[in-house]
Structures are given as structure tokens and as C-alpha cells.
Amino acid sequence: MTGTYKLSGNVCVKTSRFTVNADKAQVSLASFEVWAQGNINCHYNAEGDLPAIDFSGQDLYGAWNSRTITVKGGTSFKCGNLTIKAAQTSFNWETKIADFSGGVTVEQAGVKKHYPEIKYNIVEKKFITAQGDVVTPTAAPKPEKAAA
């Protein structure tokens, strides 16, 4: 693969938007993709009025063409005073919407709520449930029932 690099041992990959730290990574300069494994820490730089975002987990895939970063494996997402933990987190830096799935816990202002899945719009600071209901964080989203 031309333009593809395999890196290991305390890897740091920087772009204009993100910094990814991991145990190992593969980077394709031709397709603008990154795959990283082990002790993932990903920092999304603050933009204008939008705060910085920090992700952590065990596996990461980032693709410029889809404008997304996906982190799997006990993920944690921190944005200001909001923390969301899930099995998987995807963030689209164009729409500014993060998707969370698998044992999701939302914690803000000392309130914890649990969901099978939820979305968060960082621009509008609103949660979007699987049913499409929009809830502001100050109202503490209502827990959803797990699908049978």
C-alpha cells in the first residue's frame, strides 16, 4: 500500500482537527484514514465557541471522506462538564453530532442516566434519543427502555 505507515509504541498522530495517541496505528496518507489500537486517547481541538472534546477507548477508526472518528471498547467522551460512556462512540466533525451505543451512561451536573443508545449535538447541546426525541441536558434526559 503506497502512502500507508504502520506505527507502534506510544504513537501520536496529529491532524488539524485531532490528536490521536495509541499503542499502535496504521495511517494511510493516500486515503486520509487512521486505524489505531490500544489505550486510545483522542483530542478534538476547540473550534470557535465549541469546546474541545476528548475520547478514549481501545480501537479507533478515522476517515476524512466520511468526516468521522469511531472509537470502540469501553469508550469515554468528555465535552465540557458532560461525560458519556458507551461501548462505541462515533463523532462526525462536520455535523458535530456524536452517536453512542451499547450500555450508554450520560453524566452531567451530578445526574446519571442510562440508555441503549443516544446522540448528542455539541452545537445545540441537545440529546437525541433513538426515538428522535430531543432533550436538553439541563432537563436530564429520560432513560429509554431497552429493546426486547
mmCIF file of C-alpha atoms in Angstrom:
data_model
loop_
_atom_site.group_PDB
_atom_site.id
_atom_site.type_symbol
_atom_site.label_atom_id
_atom_site.label_comp_id
_atom_site.label_asym_id
_atom_site.label_seq_id
_atom_site.Cartn_x
_atom_site.Cartn_y
_atom_site.Cartn_z
ATOM 1 C CA MET A 1 0.000 0.000 0.000
ATOM 2 C CA THR A 2 1.533 3.242 -1.091
ATOM 3 C CA GLY A 3 1.416 6.007 1.484
ATOM 4 C CA THR A 4 0.444 3.664 4.325
ATOM 5 C CA TYR A 5 2.503 3.588 7.502
ATOM 6 C CA LYS A 6 2.390 1.164 10.423
ATOM 7 C CA LEU A 7 3.474 2.653 13.735
ATOM 8 C CA SER A 8 3.880 1.120 17.186
ATOM 9 C CA GLY A 9 4.915 2.132 20.689
ATOM 10 C CA ASN A 10 3.459 5.339 22.131
ATOM 11 C CA VAL A 11 2.100 6.568 18.783
ATOM 12 C CA CYS A 12 0.901 10.145 18.246
ATOM 13 C CA VAL A 13 -0.953 11.097 15.047
ATOM 14 C CA LYS A 14 -1.834 14.778 14.594
ATOM 15 C CA THR A 15 -4.120 16.479 12.112
ATOM 16 C CA SER A 16 -5.510 19.999 12.044
ATOM 17 C CA ARG A 17 -8.577 18.768 13.966
ATOM 18 C CA PHE A 18 -7.425 15.788 16.027
ATOM 19 C CA THR A 19 -4.546 14.373 18.019
ATOM 20 C CA VAL A 20 -4.670 10.594 18.469
ATOM 21 C CA ASN A 21 -2.427 8.789 20.957
ATOM 22 C CA ALA A 22 -2.350 4.986 20.954
ATOM 23 C CA ASP A 23 -0.180 1.919 21.426
ATOM 24 C CA LYS A 24 -0.112 1.355 17.651
ATOM 25 C CA ALA A 25 -1.627 2.795 14.496
ATOM 26 C CA GLN A 26 -1.805 2.476 10.754
ATOM 27 C CA VAL A 27 -2.084 5.693 8.753
ATOM 28 C CA SER A 28 -2.948 5.988 5.074
ATOM 29 C CA LEU A 29 -1.865 9.284 3.576
ATOM 30 C CA ALA A 30 -3.443 8.288 0.242
ATOM 31 C CA SER A 31 -6.967 7.822 1.657
ATOM 32 C CA PHE A 32 -6.636 10.032 4.758
ATOM 33 C CA GLU A 33 -7.576 7.207 7.125
ATOM 34 C CA VAL A 34 -6.220 6.160 10.508
ATOM 35 C CA TRP A 35 -6.679 2.909 12.431
ATOM 36 C CA ALA A 36 -5.380 2.803 15.989
ATOM 37 C CA GLN A 37 -5.385 0.169 18.719
ATOM 38 C CA GLY A 38 -4.703 0.091 22.444
ATOM 39 C CA ASN A 39 -5.082 2.828 25.037
ATOM 40 C CA ILE A 40 -6.708 5.324 22.669
ATOM 41 C CA ASN A 41 -6.820 8.974 23.653
ATOM 42 C CA CYS A 42 -8.207 11.287 21.009
ATOM 43 C CA HIS A 43 -8.433 15.056 21.415
ATOM 44 C CA TYR A 44 -10.646 17.128 19.085
ATOM 45 C CA ASN A 45 -9.490 20.745 19.046
ATOM 46 C CA ALA A 46 -11.870 23.500 20.161
ATOM 47 C CA GLU A 47 -13.436 25.463 17.292
ATOM 48 C CA GLY A 48 -14.762 28.977 17.853
ATOM 49 C CA ASP A 49 -17.452 28.702 20.540
ATOM 50 C CA LEU A 50 -17.306 24.886 20.571
ATOM 51 C CA PRO A 51 -15.327 23.245 23.374
ATOM 52 C CA ALA A 52 -12.603 20.661 22.916
ATOM 53 C CA ILE A 53 -13.679 17.014 23.045
ATOM 54 C CA ASP A 54 -11.724 14.090 24.472
ATOM 55 C CA PHE A 55 -12.401 10.449 23.587
ATOM 56 C CA SER A 56 -10.814 7.317 24.978
ATOM 57 C CA GLY A 57 -11.209 3.608 24.257
ATOM 58 C CA GLN A 58 -9.377 0.627 22.778
ATOM 59 C CA ASP A 59 -9.846 0.883 18.989
ATOM 60 C CA LEU A 60 -10.206 3.888 16.695
ATOM 61 C CA TYR A 61 -11.005 4.401 13.030
ATOM 62 C CA GLY A 62 -10.956 7.845 11.450
ATOM 63 C CA ALA A 63 -11.847 8.706 7.857
ATOM 64 C CA TRP A 64 -11.595 12.083 6.184
ATOM 65 C CA ASN A 65 -14.134 11.169 3.443
ATOM 66 C CA SER A 66 -16.911 10.452 5.967
ATOM 67 C CA ARG A 67 -15.713 13.137 8.415
ATOM 68 C CA THR A 68 -15.960 10.666 11.296
ATOM 69 C CA ILE A 69 -13.952 9.214 14.135
ATOM 70 C CA THR A 70 -15.250 5.970 15.665
ATOM 71 C CA VAL A 71 -13.914 4.672 18.970
ATOM 72 C CA LYS A 72 -14.775 1.221 20.367
ATOM 73 C CA GLY A 73 -14.055 -0.652 23.559
ATOM 74 C CA GLY A 74 -15.198 0.983 26.782
ATOM 75 C CA THR A 75 -15.304 4.480 25.354
ATOM 76 C CA SER A 76 -15.438 7.728 27.251
ATOM 77 C CA PHE A 77 -16.446 11.059 25.650
ATOM 78 C CA LYS A 78 -15.849 14.318 27.510
ATOM 79 C CA CYS A 79 -17.075 17.704 26.352
ATOM 80 C CA GLY A 80 -17.059 20.470 28.946
ATOM 81 C CA ASN A 81 -18.830 19.162 32.069
ATOM 82 C CA LEU A 82 -20.508 16.328 30.132
ATOM 83 C CA THR A 83 -19.202 12.754 30.247
ATOM 84 C CA ILE A 84 -20.723 9.951 28.169
ATOM 85 C CA LYS A 85 -19.544 6.350 28.405
ATOM 86 C CA ALA A 86 -20.510 3.654 25.907
ATOM 87 C CA ALA A 87 -19.297 0.539 24.108
ATOM 88 C CA GLN A 88 -18.941 2.590 20.903
ATOM 89 C CA THR A 89 -18.751 6.303 20.102
ATOM 90 C CA SER A 90 -18.769 7.929 16.665
ATOM 91 C CA PHE A 91 -18.287 11.642 16.081
ATOM 92 C CA ASN A 92 -18.936 13.466 12.808
ATOM 93 C CA TRP A 93 -16.893 16.673 12.817
ATOM 94 C CA GLU A 94 -18.970 18.175 10.003
ATOM 95 C CA THR A 95 -22.424 17.752 11.625
ATOM 96 C CA LYS A 96 -20.984 17.989 15.178
ATOM 97 C CA ILE A 97 -23.160 15.033 16.230
ATOM 98 C CA ALA A 98 -21.818 12.186 18.350
ATOM 99 C CA ASP A 99 -23.521 8.751 18.333
ATOM 100 C CA PHE A 100 -23.253 6.462 21.351
ATOM 101 C CA SER A 101 -24.297 2.798 21.553
ATOM 102 C CA GLY A 102 -24.022 -0.106 23.941
ATOM 103 C CA GLY A 103 -24.570 0.474 27.654
ATOM 104 C CA VAL A 104 -24.583 4.258 27.411
ATOM 105 C CA THR A 105 -24.230 6.323 30.599
ATOM 106 C CA VAL A 106 -24.717 10.097 30.413
ATOM 107 C CA GLU A 107 -23.369 12.114 33.350
ATOM 108 C CA GLN A 108 -23.812 15.856 33.734
ATOM 109 C CA ALA A 109 -24.285 18.126 36.748
ATOM 110 C CA GLY A 110 -24.188 15.095 39.065
ATOM 111 C CA VAL A 111 -27.062 13.345 37.236
ATOM 112 C CA LYS A 112 -26.505 9.921 35.624
ATOM 113 C CA LYS A 113 -28.882 8.379 33.083
ATOM 114 C CA HIS A 114 -28.581 5.093 31.172
ATOM 115 C CA TYR A 115 -29.574 4.337 27.560
ATOM 116 C CA PRO A 116 -29.084 1.601 24.983
ATOM 117 C CA GLU A 117 -28.114 4.368 22.514
ATOM 118 C CA ILE A 118 -28.264 8.158 22.210
ATOM 119 C CA LYS A 119 -26.923 11.024 20.076
ATOM 120 C CA TYR A 120 -25.549 14.360 21.231
ATOM 121 C CA ASN A 121 -25.389 17.546 19.169
ATOM 122 C CA ILE A 122 -22.462 19.547 20.569
ATOM 123 C CA VAL A 123 -23.525 22.770 18.822
ATOM 124 C CA GLU A 124 -27.093 22.793 20.166
ATOM 125 C CA LYS A 125 -26.130 20.929 23.365
ATOM 126 C CA LYS A 126 -29.084 18.586 22.929
ATOM 127 C CA PHE A 127 -29.566 14.861 23.257
ATOM 128 C CA ILE A 128 -31.450 12.934 20.589
ATOM 129 C CA THR A 129 -32.932 9.609 21.683
ATOM 130 C CA ALA A 130 -33.345 6.551 19.479
ATOM 131 C CA GLN A 131 -36.991 7.603 19.042
ATOM 132 C CA GLY A 132 -35.922 11.023 17.762
ATOM 133 C CA ASP A 133 -36.954 12.915 20.902
ATOM 134 C CA VAL A 134 -34.802 15.970 21.619
ATOM 135 C CA VAL A 135 -33.949 16.711 25.249
ATOM 136 C CA THR A 136 -31.714 19.469 26.620
ATOM 137 C CA PRO A 137 -29.021 18.373 29.101
ATOM 138 C CA THR A 138 -30.343 20.615 31.889
ATOM 139 C CA ALA A 139 -33.601 18.673 31.776
ATOM 140 C CA ALA A 140 -31.673 15.396 32.302
ATOM 141 C CA PRO A 141 -32.819 13.035 29.542
ATOM 142 C CA LYS A 142 -35.387 10.375 30.385
ATOM 143 C CA PRO A 143 -33.977 6.838 30.367
ATOM 144 C CA GLU A 144 -35.112 4.686 27.475
ATOM 145 C CA LYS A 145 -36.366 1.155 27.806
ATOM 146 C CA ALA A 146 -34.049 -1.428 26.325
ATOM 147 C CA ALA A 147 -35.362 -3.095 23.180
ATOM 148 C CA ALA A 148 -36.836 -6.527 23.798
#
